[in-house]
Coordinates of C-alpha atoms in Angstrom, one line a residue:
E1274 CA 16.5 4.0 -5.1
F1275 CA 15.3 4.1 -1.5
E1276 CA 13.8 6.8 0.7
T1277 CA 12.4 7.0 4.2
L1278 CA 8.9 6.1 5.0
Q1279 CA 8.3 9.7 6.0
E1280 CA 9.4 10.9 2.5
E1281 CA 7.0 8.4 0.9
L1282 CA 4.2 9.5 3.1
E1283 CA 4.8 13.2 2.3
L1284 CA 4.5 12.3 -1.4
L1285 CA 1.3 10.4 -0.7
E1286 CA -0.2 13.3 1.2
S1287 CA 0.3 15.5 -1.9
Y1288 CA -1.0 12.9 -4.3
C1289 CA -4.1 12.3 -2.1
T1290 CA -4.8 16.1 -1.9
I1291 CA -5.0 16.2 -5.7
Q1292 CA -7.1 13.0 -5.9
E1293 CA -9.5 14.4 -3.2
L1294 CA -10.1 17.4 -5.5
R1295 CA -10.5 15.2 -8.5
F1296 CA -13.1 13.0 -6.8
D1297 CA -15.0 15.9 -5.2
D1298 CA -13.9 15.0 -1.7
S1299 CA -15.6 11.6 -1.8
F1300 CA -12.8 10.1 0.3
S1301 CA -10.4 11.0 3.0
F1302 CA -6.8 9.9 3.5
E1303 CA -5.3 9.1 7.0
V1304 CA -1.9 8.0 8.2
E1305 CA -1.2 6.2 11.4
V1306 CA 2.5 5.5 11.6
P1307 CA 4.5 5.5 14.8
E1308 CA 7.3 8.2 14.8
E1309 CA 10.0 5.5 15.3
L1310 CA 9.1 3.9 11.9
M1311 CA 9.3 7.2 9.9
H1312 CA 13.0 6.7 9.3
C1313 CA 12.7 3.2 7.9
L1314 CA 14.0 2.8 4.4
I1315 CA 11.7 1.6 1.6
P1316 CA 12.0 1.5 -2.2
K1317 CA 10.7 4.7 -3.8
L1318 CA 7.1 4.8 -4.9
M1319 CA 6.0 1.6 -3.3
L1320 CA 2.8 3.0 -1.7
Q1321 CA 1.5 5.4 -4.3
P1322 CA 0.3 2.6 -6.7
L1323 CA -1.4 0.8 -3.8
V1324 CA -3.2 4.0 -2.7
E1325 CA -4.1 4.8 -6.3
N1326 CA -5.7 1.3 -6.7
A1327 CA -7.7 1.8 -3.5
I1328 CA -9.0 5.2 -4.6
I1329 CA -9.8 4.3 -8.2
H1330 CA -11.0 0.7 -7.8
G1331 CA -11.9 0.1 -4.2
L1332 CA -13.7 3.3 -3.6
E1333 CA -15.5 3.6 -6.9
G1334 CA -19.1 4.8 -6.2
V1335 CA -18.4 5.1 -2.5
D1336 CA -19.5 8.5 -1.1
D1337 CA -17.7 8.5 2.2
G1338 CA -14.5 6.6 1.3
L1339 CA -11.4 6.2 3.5
V1340 CA -7.9 5.2 2.6
K1341 CA -5.7 4.7 5.6
V1342 CA -2.0 3.9 5.8
T1343 CA -0.6 2.2 8.9
A1344 CA 2.7 0.7 9.7
Q1345 CA 4.1 -1.6 12.4
R1346 CA 7.3 -3.4 13.2
V1347 CA 6.8 -7.2 13.4
N1348 CA 10.0 -8.8 14.7
E1349 CA 12.6 -7.9 12.1
D1350 CA 10.1 -6.9 9.5
L1351 CA 8.2 -3.7 8.6
E1352 CA 4.6 -4.1 7.6
I1353 CA 2.8 -1.3 5.9
H1354 CA -1.0 -1.6 5.4
V1355 CA -3.0 0.3 2.8
I1356 CA -6.6 -0.1 4.0
D1357 CA -9.8 1.1 2.3
N1358 CA -13.4 0.9 3.2
G1359 CA -14.7 0.3 -0.3
H1360 CA -16.2 -2.7 -2.0
G1361 CA -13.5 -5.3 -1.2
I1362 CA -11.3 -7.0 -3.6
E1363 CA -12.4 -9.9 -5.8
D1364 CA -11.3 -13.4 -4.8
T1365 CA -9.6 -14.0 -8.2
L1366 CA -7.4 -11.0 -7.7
I1367 CA -6.6 -12.0 -4.1
Q1368 CA -5.4 -15.4 -5.4
M1369 CA -3.3 -13.8 -8.2
V1370 CA -1.5 -11.5 -5.8
K1371 CA -0.9 -14.4 -3.3
K1372 CA 0.8 -16.4 -6.1
H1373 CA 3.3 -13.7 -6.7
D1374 CA 3.3 -14.4 -10.4
G1375 CA 3.5 -11.2 -12.4
A1376 CA 2.2 -12.9 -15.5
L1377 CA -1.0 -13.8 -13.8
Q1378 CA -1.6 -10.2 -12.7
A1379 CA -1.8 -8.7 -16.2
G1380 CA -3.9 -5.6 -16.0
H1381 CA -3.0 -5.0 -12.4
L1382 CA 0.4 -3.4 -12.9
G1383 CA 0.5 -1.6 -9.6
F1384 CA 0.3 -4.8 -7.6
T1385 CA 2.6 -6.6 -10.0
N1386 CA 5.3 -3.9 -10.0
V1387 CA 5.3 -3.3 -6.2
D1388 CA 5.4 -7.0 -5.4
S1389 CA 8.2 -7.7 -8.0
I1390 CA 10.4 -4.8 -6.8
I1391 CA 10.1 -5.9 -3.2
R1392 CA 10.8 -9.6 -4.0
L1393 CA 13.8 -8.7 -6.2
N1394 CA 15.3 -6.4 -3.5
Y1395 CA 14.6 -8.6 -0.5
G1396 CA 13.8 -12.1 -1.6
P1397 CA 10.7 -14.4 -1.6
A1398 CA 9.9 -13.9 2.1
Y1399 CA 8.8 -10.4 1.3
G1400 CA 6.3 -8.7 -0.9
L1401 CA 2.5 -8.1 -1.0
D1402 CA -0.3 -9.8 0.7
I1403 CA -3.9 -8.8 0.4
A1404 CA -7.2 -9.6 2.1
R1405 CA -10.9 -8.5 1.9
L1406 CA -11.9 -7.2 5.2
P1407 CA -15.0 -8.7 7.0
E1408 CA -16.6 -5.2 7.4
G1409 CA -15.9 -4.3 3.8
G1410 CA -12.9 -2.9 2.0
T1411 CA -9.4 -4.2 1.4
D1412 CA -6.2 -4.5 3.3
V1413 CA -3.0 -4.6 1.2
V1414 CA 0.1 -5.4 3.2
L1415 CA 3.6 -4.6 2.1
R1416 CA 6.2 -6.6 4.0
L1417 CA 9.8 -5.5 4.0
P1418 CA 12.8 -6.0 6.2
Y1419 CA 13.0 -3.4 9.0
Q1420 CA 15.9 -1.1 8.0
K1421 CA 16.6 2.4 9.5
A1422 CA 18.1 5.2 7.4

């Protein structure tokens, strides 16, 4: 099933409110998405596993953590970024995600499932990309075709 980006972000706000309580307010959650992208269609529950990974793995032991979701239209695509200011992802995991091979990503089901669902729905030009940021942290990019509801 599909939903609008706005609906997905509302779900994420609720999820992060619970997680902020669970982790004693050791992180904050921000959204910077232009209003014109809020009505884009995306598969349901694509962002929650990425945000969960950022909170649990990326921000582990970080006192003033930040998870930020941004989105932009790039030509005929929609790019959604889940960025954290944590430790930064390991090179081995970056390479596994870039290969788009679910078998190689055993133990990282969130990345595997999100990437697989996107690629099954839209083809091999779409899916996840991931990078460690120079200043620390990780940027996970979800690339989909731009589709309005």
